[in-house]
Tab-separated table of C-alpha atoms in Angstrom:
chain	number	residue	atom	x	y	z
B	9	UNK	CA	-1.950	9.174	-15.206
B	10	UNK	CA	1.009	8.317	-16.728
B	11	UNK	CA	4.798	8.796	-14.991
B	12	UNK	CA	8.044	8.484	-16.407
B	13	UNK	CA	10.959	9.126	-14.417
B	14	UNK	CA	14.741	10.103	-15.364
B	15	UNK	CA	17.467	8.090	-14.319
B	16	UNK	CA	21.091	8.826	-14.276
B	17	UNK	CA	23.325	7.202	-16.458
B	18	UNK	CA	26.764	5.314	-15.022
B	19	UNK	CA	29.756	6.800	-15.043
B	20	UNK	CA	28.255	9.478	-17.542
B	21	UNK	CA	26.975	13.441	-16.608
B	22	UNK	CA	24.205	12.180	-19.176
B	23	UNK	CA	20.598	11.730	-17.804
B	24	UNK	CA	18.547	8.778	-19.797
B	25	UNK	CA	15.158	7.695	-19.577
B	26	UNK	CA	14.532	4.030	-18.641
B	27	UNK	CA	12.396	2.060	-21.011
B	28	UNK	CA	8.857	1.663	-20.487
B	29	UNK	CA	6.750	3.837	-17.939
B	30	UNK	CA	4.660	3.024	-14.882
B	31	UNK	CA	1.070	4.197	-14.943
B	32	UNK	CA	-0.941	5.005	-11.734
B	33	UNK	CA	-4.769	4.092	-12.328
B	34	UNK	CA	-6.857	7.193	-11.692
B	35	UNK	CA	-8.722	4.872	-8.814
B	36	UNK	CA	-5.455	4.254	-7.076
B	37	UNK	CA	-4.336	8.111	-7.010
B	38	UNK	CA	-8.146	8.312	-5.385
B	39	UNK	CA	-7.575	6.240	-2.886
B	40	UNK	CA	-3.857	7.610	-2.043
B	41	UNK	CA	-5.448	11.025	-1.614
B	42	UNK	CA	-8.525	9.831	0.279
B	43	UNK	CA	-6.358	8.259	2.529
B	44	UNK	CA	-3.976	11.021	3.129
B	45	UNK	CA	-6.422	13.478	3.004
B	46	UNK	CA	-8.440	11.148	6.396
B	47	UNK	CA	-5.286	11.007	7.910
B	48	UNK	CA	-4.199	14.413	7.596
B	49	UNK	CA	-8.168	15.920	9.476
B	50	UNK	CA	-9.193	12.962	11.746
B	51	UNK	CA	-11.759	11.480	10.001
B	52	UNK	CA	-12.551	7.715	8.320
B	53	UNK	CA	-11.068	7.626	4.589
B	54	UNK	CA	-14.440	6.571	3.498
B	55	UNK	CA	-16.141	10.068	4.426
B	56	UNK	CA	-13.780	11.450	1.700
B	57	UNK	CA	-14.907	12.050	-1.294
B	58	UNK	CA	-11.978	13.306	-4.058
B	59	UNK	CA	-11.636	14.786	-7.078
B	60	UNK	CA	-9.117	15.042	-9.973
B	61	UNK	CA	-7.783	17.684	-12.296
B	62	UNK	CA	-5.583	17.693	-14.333
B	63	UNK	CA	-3.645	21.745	-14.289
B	64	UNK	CA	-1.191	22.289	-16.982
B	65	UNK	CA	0.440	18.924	-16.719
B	66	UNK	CA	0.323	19.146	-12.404
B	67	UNK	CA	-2.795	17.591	-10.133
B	68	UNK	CA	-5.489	19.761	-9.157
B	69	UNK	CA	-7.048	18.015	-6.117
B	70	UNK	CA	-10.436	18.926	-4.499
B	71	UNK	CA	-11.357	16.974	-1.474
B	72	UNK	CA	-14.649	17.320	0.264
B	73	UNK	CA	-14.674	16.137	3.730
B	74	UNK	CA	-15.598	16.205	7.532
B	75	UNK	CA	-13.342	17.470	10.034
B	76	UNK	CA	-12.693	15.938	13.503
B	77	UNK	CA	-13.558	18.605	16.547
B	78	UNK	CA	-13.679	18.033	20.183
B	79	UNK	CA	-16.850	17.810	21.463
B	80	UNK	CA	-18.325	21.374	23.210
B	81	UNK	CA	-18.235	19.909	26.558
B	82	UNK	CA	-14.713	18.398	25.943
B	83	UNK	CA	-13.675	22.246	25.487
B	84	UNK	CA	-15.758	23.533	28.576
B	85	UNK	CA	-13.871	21.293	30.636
B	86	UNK	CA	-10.590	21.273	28.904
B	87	UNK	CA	-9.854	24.854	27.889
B	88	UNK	CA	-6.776	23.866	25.795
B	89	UNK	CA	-8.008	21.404	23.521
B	90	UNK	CA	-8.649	23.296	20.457
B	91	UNK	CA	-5.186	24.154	20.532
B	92	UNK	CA	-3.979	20.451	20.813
B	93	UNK	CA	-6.004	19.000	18.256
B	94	UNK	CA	-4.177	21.641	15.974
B	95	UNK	CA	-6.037	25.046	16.430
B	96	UNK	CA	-9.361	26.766	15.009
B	97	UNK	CA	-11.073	25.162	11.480
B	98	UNK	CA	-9.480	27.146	9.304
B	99	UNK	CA	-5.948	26.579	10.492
B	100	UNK	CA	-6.052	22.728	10.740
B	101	UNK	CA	-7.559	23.321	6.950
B	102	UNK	CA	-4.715	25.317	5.628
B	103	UNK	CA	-2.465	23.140	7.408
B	104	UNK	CA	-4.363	20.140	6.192
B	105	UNK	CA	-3.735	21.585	2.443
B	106	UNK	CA	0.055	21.504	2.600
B	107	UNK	CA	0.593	17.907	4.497
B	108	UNK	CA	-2.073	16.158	1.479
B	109	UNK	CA	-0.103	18.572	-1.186
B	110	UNK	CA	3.470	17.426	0.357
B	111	UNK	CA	2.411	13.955	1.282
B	112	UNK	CA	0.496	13.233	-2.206
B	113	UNK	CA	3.325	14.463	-4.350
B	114	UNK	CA	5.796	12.249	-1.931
B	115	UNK	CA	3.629	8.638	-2.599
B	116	UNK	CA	2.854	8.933	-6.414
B	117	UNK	CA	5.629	10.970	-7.405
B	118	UNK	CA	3.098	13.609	-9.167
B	119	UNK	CA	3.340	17.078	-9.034
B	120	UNK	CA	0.145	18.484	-7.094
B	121	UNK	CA	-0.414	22.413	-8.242
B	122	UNK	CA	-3.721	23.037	-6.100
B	123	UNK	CA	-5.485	21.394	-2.983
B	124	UNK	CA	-8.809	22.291	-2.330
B	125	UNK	CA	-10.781	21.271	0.808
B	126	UNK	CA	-14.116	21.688	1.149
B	127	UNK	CA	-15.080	20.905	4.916
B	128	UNK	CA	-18.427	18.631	4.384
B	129	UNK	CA	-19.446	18.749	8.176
B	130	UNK	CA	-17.925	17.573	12.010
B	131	UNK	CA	-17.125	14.550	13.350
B	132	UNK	CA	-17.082	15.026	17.318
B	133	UNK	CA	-14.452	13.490	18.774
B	134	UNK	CA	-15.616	12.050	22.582
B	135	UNK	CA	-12.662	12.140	24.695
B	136	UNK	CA	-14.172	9.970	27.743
B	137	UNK	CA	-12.517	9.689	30.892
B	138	UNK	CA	-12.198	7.307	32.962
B	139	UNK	CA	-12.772	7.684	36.729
């Protein structure tokens, strides 16, 4: 992926481009996504598995993953949990889709047109107590 960026010129309502251009390796835009993408649901960047498109010029991502849930008896006891750990699957997905959209486009400076997750399995959160 290749990035060139516009610069403004001094003193000047001219924009110019700067010489040369920065390229971000294909593995490192992985890893930024795999990373956002763990943060963003819970889970160990490793579990994600990413990849790239490229969509009229813009990113394309598709991310399969796990999910973090509370465990069932963690929501017997504690009725509100779902609700703190960010609501039912599908919202903490759809959430999930804008933060890695937002978050990606913020780190590399690309412009990311789709996000698709695909939710891979659970990881149940234990929430011991201590007595």
């Amino acid at each position: 992926m290749t990035m060139t960026e516009t610069t403004r010129t001094t003193g000047q309502n001219e924009w110019a481009k700067p010489p040369g251009r920065t390229k971000i390796a294909p593995r490192a835009l992985d890893r930024v996504v795999s990373a956002v993408t763990a943060d963003a649901l819970g889970v160990e960047s490793h579990k994600v598995s990413v990849n790239l498109d490229d969509d009229d010029g813009c990113l394309s991502l598709t991310v399969s993953t796990p999910i973090r849930v509370p465990s069932l008896l963690q929501i017997e006891d504690e009725p509100g949990v779902v609700d703190q750990q960010g609501g039912p699957l599908l919202g903490r997905a759809k959430t999930a889709q804008e933060q890695i959209r937002t978050r990606v486009q913020d780190l590399t400076g690309s412009q990311v047109a789709r996000v698709i997750i695909k939710i891979t399995g659970v990881t149940i959160h234990e929430n011991r107590r201590v007595r």
